[in-house]
Coordinates of C-alpha atoms in Angstrom, one line a residue:
X1 CA 45.8 182.3 56.4
X2 CA 48.8 184.5 56.1
X3 CA 50.7 182.0 53.9
X4 CA 51.5 184.5 51.2
X5 CA 53.2 187.0 53.6
X6 CA 56.8 186.5 52.4
X7 CA 59.8 188.7 52.3
X8 CA 63.2 188.9 54.0
X9 CA 63.8 189.7 57.6
X10 CA 66.9 190.8 59.3
X11 CA 65.6 190.6 62.9
X12 CA 66.8 187.7 65.1
X13 CA 64.0 185.1 65.5
X14 CA 62.4 184.6 68.9
X15 CA 63.8 181.8 71.1
X16 CA 62.3 178.5 72.4
X17 CA 60.9 180.4 75.3
X18 CA 58.4 182.1 73.0
X19 CA 57.3 178.7 71.7
X20 CA 56.8 177.3 75.1
X21 CA 54.9 180.3 76.4
X22 CA 52.6 180.3 73.4
X23 CA 52.0 176.5 73.8
X24 CA 51.1 176.9 77.4
X25 CA 48.7 179.7 76.7
X26 CA 47.0 177.6 74.0
X27 CA 46.7 174.7 76.4
X28 CA 45.0 176.9 79.0
X29 CA 42.1 177.4 76.5
X30 CA 42.1 173.9 75.0
X31 CA 42.2 171.7 78.0
X32 CA 38.7 172.8 79.4
X33 CA 37.1 171.9 76.0
X34 CA 38.7 168.4 75.9
X35 CA 37.7 167.7 79.5
X36 CA 34.1 169.0 78.9
X37 CA 33.8 167.0 75.7
X38 CA 34.9 163.6 77.1
X39 CA 33.6 163.9 80.6
X40 CA 30.0 163.8 79.5
X41 CA 29.2 166.8 81.7
X42 CA 26.0 168.7 80.8
X43 CA 27.1 172.3 80.9
X44 CA 24.9 175.3 80.2
X45 CA 24.8 176.5 76.6
X46 CA 26.6 179.7 77.3
X47 CA 29.4 177.9 79.2
X48 CA 29.8 175.5 76.2
X49 CA 29.9 178.5 73.8
X50 CA 32.7 180.1 75.8
X51 CA 34.7 176.9 76.4
X52 CA 34.5 175.5 72.9
X53 CA 34.8 178.9 71.2
X54 CA 38.0 179.5 73.1
X55 CA 39.3 176.1 72.0
X56 CA 38.5 176.9 68.4
X57 CA 40.3 180.2 68.6
X58 CA 43.3 178.6 70.3
X59 CA 43.4 175.8 67.7
X60 CA 43.2 178.4 64.9
X61 CA 46.3 180.1 66.3
X62 CA 48.2 176.8 66.5
X63 CA 47.3 176.0 62.9
X64 CA 48.5 179.4 61.9
X65 CA 51.8 179.0 63.6
X66 CA 52.4 175.5 62.1
X67 CA 51.3 176.6 58.6
X68 CA 53.6 179.6 58.7
X69 CA 56.6 177.6 60.0
X70 CA 56.0 174.8 57.5
X71 CA 57.0 177.2 54.7
X72 CA 60.6 176.9 55.7
X73 CA 60.6 173.3 54.5
X74 CA 57.9 173.4 51.8
X75 CA 58.6 174.8 48.4
X76 CA 56.2 175.5 45.5
X77 CA 52.9 177.3 45.3
X78 CA 50.7 174.2 45.4
X79 CA 52.2 172.9 48.7
X80 CA 51.7 176.3 50.2
X81 CA 48.1 176.4 49.0
X82 CA 47.6 173.0 50.7
X83 CA 48.9 174.4 53.9
X84 CA 46.5 177.3 53.5
X85 CA 43.6 174.9 53.3
X86 CA 44.8 173.2 56.6
X87 CA 45.0 176.6 58.2
X88 CA 41.3 177.4 57.5
X89 CA 40.1 174.1 58.9
X90 CA 38.3 175.7 61.9
X91 CA 36.1 177.9 59.6
X92 CA 35.3 175.0 57.3
X93 CA 34.6 172.5 60.1
X94 CA 31.8 174.6 61.6
X95 CA 30.1 175.5 58.3
X96 CA 30.3 172.1 56.8
X97 CA 28.9 170.6 60.0
X98 CA 25.8 172.9 59.6
X99 CA 25.5 171.9 55.9
X100 CA 25.9 168.2 56.7
X101 CA 23.3 168.4 59.5
X102 CA 20.9 170.3 57.2
X103 CA 20.7 167.1 55.1
X104 CA 18.6 165.5 57.9
X105 CA 17.4 168.7 59.6
X106 CA 16.3 171.4 57.2
X107 CA 16.4 174.0 60.0
X108 CA 20.2 174.0 59.7
X109 CA 20.2 175.3 56.2
X110 CA 19.9 178.8 57.5
X111 CA 23.0 178.3 59.7
X112 CA 25.1 177.0 56.8
X113 CA 24.1 180.1 54.8
X114 CA 24.7 182.4 57.8
X115 CA 28.2 181.1 58.5
X116 CA 29.2 181.3 54.9
X117 CA 27.9 184.8 54.2
X118 CA 29.3 186.0 57.6
X119 CA 32.8 184.8 57.0
X120 CA 32.9 186.3 53.5
X121 CA 31.6 189.7 54.5
X122 CA 33.7 189.8 57.7
X123 CA 36.9 189.2 55.6
X124 CA 36.2 191.8 53.0
X125 CA 34.2 194.3 55.1
X126 CA 36.5 194.3 58.1
X127 CA 39.7 192.5 57.3
X128 CA 40.6 194.3 54.0
X129 CA 40.0 197.9 55.2
X130 CA 41.6 197.3 58.6
X131 CA 44.8 196.1 57.0
X132 CA 44.9 199.0 54.5
X133 CA 44.2 201.7 57.0
X134 CA 47.0 200.4 59.3
X135 CA 49.4 200.1 56.3
X136 CA 48.6 203.6 55.1
X137 CA 49.0 205.0 58.6
X138 CA 52.4 203.3 58.9
X139 CA 53.5 204.5 55.5
X140 CA 52.4 208.1 56.3
X141 CA 54.3 208.1 59.5
X142 CA 57.4 206.7 57.9
X143 CA 57.5 209.1 55.0
X144 CA 56.2 212.2 56.8
X145 CA 53.7 212.9 54.0
X146 CA 50.1 211.6 53.4
X147 CA 50.0 208.3 51.7
X148 CA 46.5 207.8 50.2
X149 CA 46.7 204.4 48.5
X150 CA 48.4 201.0 48.9
X151 CA 49.9 199.7 45.7
X152 CA 49.5 196.0 44.9
X153 CA 51.9 193.9 42.9
X154 CA 51.2 193.4 39.1
X155 CA 51.0 189.6 39.8
X156 CA 48.0 190.3 42.1
X157 CA 45.8 190.9 39.0
X158 CA 45.7 187.1 38.6
X159 CA 44.1 186.6 42.1
X160 CA 41.8 189.5 41.3
X161 CA 40.7 187.8 38.1
X162 CA 40.0 184.6 39.8
X163 CA 37.9 186.4 42.4
X164 CA 36.1 188.4 39.7
X165 CA 35.0 185.4 37.8
X166 CA 34.0 183.5 41.0
X167 CA 32.1 186.6 42.2
X168 CA 30.1 186.9 38.9
X169 CA 29.3 183.2 38.9
X170 CA 28.1 183.4 42.5
X171 CA 25.1 185.6 41.4
X172 CA 23.6 182.3 40.2
X173 CA 22.8 181.5 43.8
X174 CA 20.5 184.5 44.6
X175 CA 19.1 184.3 41.0
X176 CA 18.0 180.6 41.4
X177 CA 17.5 180.5 45.2
X178 CA 19.7 177.5 45.8
X179 CA 23.3 176.2 45.7
X180 CA 23.2 173.2 43.3
X181 CA 25.8 170.4 43.4
X182 CA 26.8 171.2 39.8
X183 CA 27.6 174.8 40.8
X184 CA 29.5 173.6 43.8
X185 CA 31.6 171.3 41.7
X186 CA 32.3 174.1 39.3
X187 CA 33.4 176.4 42.0
X188 CA 35.7 173.7 43.5
X189 CA 37.1 173.1 40.0
X190 CA 37.8 176.8 39.7
X191 CA 39.6 176.7 43.0
X192 CA 41.6 173.7 41.8
X193 CA 42.6 175.7 38.7
X194 CA 43.7 178.6 41.0
X195 CA 45.8 176.1 43.0
X196 CA 47.4 174.9 39.7
X197 CA 48.2 178.5 38.8
X198 CA 50.0 178.9 42.1
X199 CA 52.4 176.1 41.1
X200 CA 53.6 178.2 38.2
X201 CA 55.1 180.8 40.5
X202 CA 58.4 180.4 42.4
X203 CA 58.5 180.0 46.1
X204 CA 60.3 182.6 48.3
X205 CA 61.8 182.4 51.7
X206 CA 59.0 183.2 54.3
X207 CA 59.2 186.1 56.7
X208 CA 58.0 184.7 60.0
X209 CA 57.0 186.5 63.2
X210 CA 56.3 185.6 66.8
X211 CA 55.7 181.9 67.6
X212 CA 56.0 180.9 63.9
X213 CA 59.5 182.4 63.8
X214 CA 60.4 180.5 66.9
X215 CA 59.3 177.2 65.3
X216 CA 61.1 178.1 62.0
X217 CA 64.4 178.7 63.9
X218 CA 64.5 175.2 65.3
X219 CA 66.9 172.6 63.8
X220 CA 65.3 170.9 60.7
X221 CA 64.3 167.6 62.3
X222 CA 62.9 169.3 65.4
X223 CA 61.1 171.9 63.3
X224 CA 59.4 169.3 61.1
X225 CA 58.4 167.2 64.1
X226 CA 56.9 170.2 65.9
X227 CA 55.0 171.3 62.8
X228 CA 53.5 167.9 62.3
X229 CA 52.6 167.5 66.0
X230 CA 50.9 171.0 66.0
X231 CA 48.9 170.2 62.9
X232 CA 47.7 166.9 64.3
X233 CA 46.8 168.3 67.7
X234 CA 45.1 171.4 66.4
X235 CA 43.1 169.4 63.9
X236 CA 42.1 167.0 66.7
X237 CA 40.9 169.9 68.9
X238 CA 38.9 171.4 66.0
X239 CA 37.2 168.1 65.3
X240 CA 36.4 167.6 68.9
X241 CA 35.1 171.2 69.3
X242 CA 33.4 171.9 66.0
X243 CA 30.1 170.1 66.7
X244 CA 29.5 171.3 70.3
X245 CA 30.6 174.8 69.4
X246 CA 28.2 174.9 66.4
X247 CA 25.4 173.6 68.5
X248 CA 26.1 176.0 71.4
X249 CA 25.9 178.9 69.0
X250 CA 22.3 178.0 68.1
X251 CA 21.2 177.2 71.7
X252 CA 22.9 180.3 73.1
X253 CA 21.0 182.5 70.8
X254 CA 17.7 181.4 72.3
X255 CA 19.1 181.7 75.9
X256 CA 20.3 185.3 75.2
X257 CA 17.3 186.3 73.2
X258 CA 19.5 186.9 70.2
X259 CA 18.7 185.9 66.6
X260 CA 20.5 182.5 66.2
X261 CA 21.1 183.4 62.5
X262 CA 23.1 186.5 63.5
X263 CA 25.1 184.7 66.2
X264 CA 26.1 182.0 63.8
X265 CA 26.8 184.5 61.1
X266 CA 29.2 186.6 63.0
X267 CA 30.6 184.9 66.1
X268 CA 31.8 181.7 64.6
X269 CA 33.7 183.4 61.6
X270 CA 35.2 185.9 64.0
X271 CA 36.5 183.1 66.2
X272 CA 38.0 181.2 63.3
X273 CA 39.4 184.2 61.4
X274 CA 40.9 186.0 64.4
X275 CA 44.5 184.6 63.8
X276 CA 44.4 185.6 60.2
X277 CA 43.3 189.1 60.9
X278 CA 45.9 189.6 63.7
X279 CA 48.8 188.3 61.6
X280 CA 47.8 190.4 58.6
X281 CA 47.5 193.6 60.8
X282 CA 50.9 192.8 62.3
X283 CA 52.5 192.6 58.9
X284 CA 50.8 195.8 57.8
X285 CA 52.1 197.5 61.0
X286 CA 55.6 196.5 59.9
X287 CA 55.3 198.1 56.5
X288 CA 54.3 195.0 54.6
X289 CA 50.7 196.0 53.8
X290 CA 50.9 194.9 50.2
X291 CA 51.7 191.3 51.1
X292 CA 49.1 191.4 53.9
X293 CA 46.2 192.5 51.7
X294 CA 47.3 190.1 48.9
X295 CA 46.9 187.2 51.4
X296 CA 43.5 188.4 52.4
X297 CA 42.5 188.5 48.8
X298 CA 43.7 184.9 48.4
X299 CA 41.6 184.0 51.4
X300 CA 38.6 185.6 49.8
X301 CA 39.1 183.4 46.8
X302 CA 39.3 180.4 49.0
X303 CA 36.0 181.2 50.7
X304 CA 34.1 182.2 47.6
X305 CA 35.0 179.0 45.7
X306 CA 36.0 176.1 47.9
X307 CA 33.8 176.9 50.9
X308 CA 30.7 177.8 48.9
X309 CA 31.3 174.8 46.6
X310 CA 31.6 172.4 49.5
X311 CA 28.2 173.2 51.1
X312 CA 26.0 171.2 48.6
X313 CA 28.4 168.3 48.8
X314 CA 28.2 168.2 52.6
X315 CA 24.4 168.6 52.4
X316 CA 24.1 165.7 50.0
X317 CA 26.3 163.5 52.2
X318 CA 24.2 164.4 55.2
X319 CA 21.1 163.0 53.5
X320 CA 19.9 166.0 51.5
X321 CA 19.3 166.4 47.8
X322 CA 21.6 167.6 45.1
X323 CA 20.5 171.2 45.8
X324 CA 20.8 173.2 48.9
X325 CA 17.6 175.3 48.8
X326 CA 17.7 178.8 50.4
X327 CA 14.7 180.7 51.8
X328 CA 14.1 184.4 51.2
X329 CA 16.3 185.8 53.9
X330 CA 19.2 183.5 53.0
X331 CA 18.9 184.6 49.4
X332 CA 19.1 188.2 50.5
X333 CA 22.2 187.5 52.6
X334 CA 23.9 185.8 49.6
X335 CA 23.0 188.7 47.4
X336 CA 24.4 191.2 49.9
X337 CA 27.6 189.2 50.1
X338 CA 27.9 189.0 46.3
X339 CA 27.4 192.7 45.7
X340 CA 29.9 193.5 48.5
X341 CA 32.4 191.2 46.7
X342 CA 31.9 193.1 43.4
X343 CA 32.6 196.4 45.1
X344 CA 35.8 195.0 46.6
X345 CA 36.9 193.8 43.2
X346 CA 36.0 197.0 41.4
X347 CA 38.0 199.2 43.8
X348 CA 41.1 197.1 43.1
X349 CA 41.0 197.0 39.3
X350 CA 43.9 199.5 39.1
X351 CA 45.8 197.5 41.7
X352 CA 45.7 200.4 44.1
X353 CA 43.7 200.2 47.4
X354 CA 42.7 203.8 48.1
X355 CA 42.0 205.2 51.6
X356 CA 38.5 206.3 50.6
X357 CA 37.7 202.7 49.5
X358 CA 38.9 201.2 52.8
X359 CA 36.7 203.6 54.8
X360 CA 33.8 203.0 52.5
X361 CA 34.0 199.2 52.9
X362 CA 34.3 199.6 56.6
X363 CA 31.4 202.0 56.9
X364 CA 29.1 199.9 54.8
X365 CA 30.1 196.8 56.8
X366 CA 29.1 198.6 60.0
X367 CA 25.8 199.9 58.5
X368 CA 24.5 196.4 57.8
X369 CA 23.9 195.6 61.5
X370 CA 21.1 198.1 62.2
X371 CA 19.5 197.2 58.8
X372 CA 17.8 193.9 59.8
X373 CA 14.8 194.0 57.5
X374 CA 14.4 192.7 53.9
X375 CA 14.2 196.3 52.6
X376 CA 17.4 197.3 54.5
X377 CA 19.4 194.4 53.1
X378 CA 18.1 195.0 49.5
X379 CA 18.9 198.7 49.8
X380 CA 22.4 198.0 51.0
X381 CA 22.9 195.5 48.2
X382 CA 21.9 198.2 45.8
X383 CA 24.4 200.6 47.3
X384 CA 27.2 198.1 46.9
X385 CA 26.2 197.3 43.4
X386 CA 25.9 201.0 42.3
X387 CA 29.4 201.8 43.7
X388 CA 30.8 198.7 42.1
X389 CA 29.3 199.6 38.7
X390 CA 30.4 203.2 38.9
X391 CA 34.0 202.4 39.9
X392 CA 34.1 199.6 37.3
X393 CA 33.0 201.9 34.6
X394 CA 35.6 204.4 35.6
X395 CA 38.3 201.7 35.5
X396 CA 36.7 199.9 32.6
X397 CA 40.0 199.6 30.7
X398 CA 41.2 197.3 33.5
X399 CA 38.3 194.9 33.2
X400 CA 39.4 192.7 30.3
X401 CA 43.0 192.4 31.5
X402 CA 41.6 191.3 34.9
X403 CA 39.3 188.7 33.3
X404 CA 42.1 187.4 31.1
X405 CA 44.7 187.3 33.9
X406 CA 43.8 183.8 35.3
X407 CA 44.3 182.2 31.8
X408 CA 47.7 183.8 31.1
X409 CA 51.0 182.1 31.7

């Protein structure tokens, strides 16, 4: 989530009224899911999709508010990283359910792969460029002259190095056609090392907005109580809604005549990542685009290490083997995701996110939807890879410093 969005703020925080209003709105979307889940009613698949999907989105927002506000009382990079993991619970709950179920029902392997690749490509193909375009527009308007690139902080090279190494290792998946437990454990270990590195940096006072700011402005005891209650309630809603939401995605595809793979690939990640995108865009619109994009880069590391690494573990616990085997289409989807990741890393090697790069990522993300064939996916993967190699060659002097960055003090 947006747990790295930190700076000072002079504006007065919203009052308790903001908190109550947000809580009531969330309840409006959550209560129907709870009633439907425990009443035993047999609702149509599309109704379940709408009800449980709305509950997942609402719970995602509640987790985001609580995680943001918790930074007022939590210090240290590791603690903040733990809060970040809690904040992405909705996305993980759905994907790990698919992987766990695939252990006893091989048909669900495709849905685990679909959700994982969709969330990764949505974040980099839509989230990154959207934040940068908004940030550059705001900067241009503020300065009165064209601003063509968003500068990152020197410290962001460490995150970029972690993502580069994880992105290169991820090519093992399309090369072998499966996600082995050993690879999963290695990716989780790499994420653990990333969390350790976060503990080496100092914590700063968070800059909160909206409902999170209203929670953060409460007296200490009340604030901590509210944060804990929101975490527990949101986690409960997600656990209640994850399974029926995941199942309704599959059955709704058949009812609508839509490829279930595509519905699982895009709708579920969009629901779980909506709060993250909205908060990041809000910060970019307030002139804090560097912090916003840095947070989305961190989220990409989270997805490409912990999420991918957890899939074979969930599969094994669900009754499967030590290797999550992918079919041809799933391999193509992972290859497409891996090459997109390489392009994203390459364009940031100089720690500057140019306007052309944002529009290129956005355009290539949009192009993938009409390209539904094997040939289309392979061609698009080739385009991503060629752009990545050309840009990386141009910025080749930045490659070694980026690779070394995770191992430096």
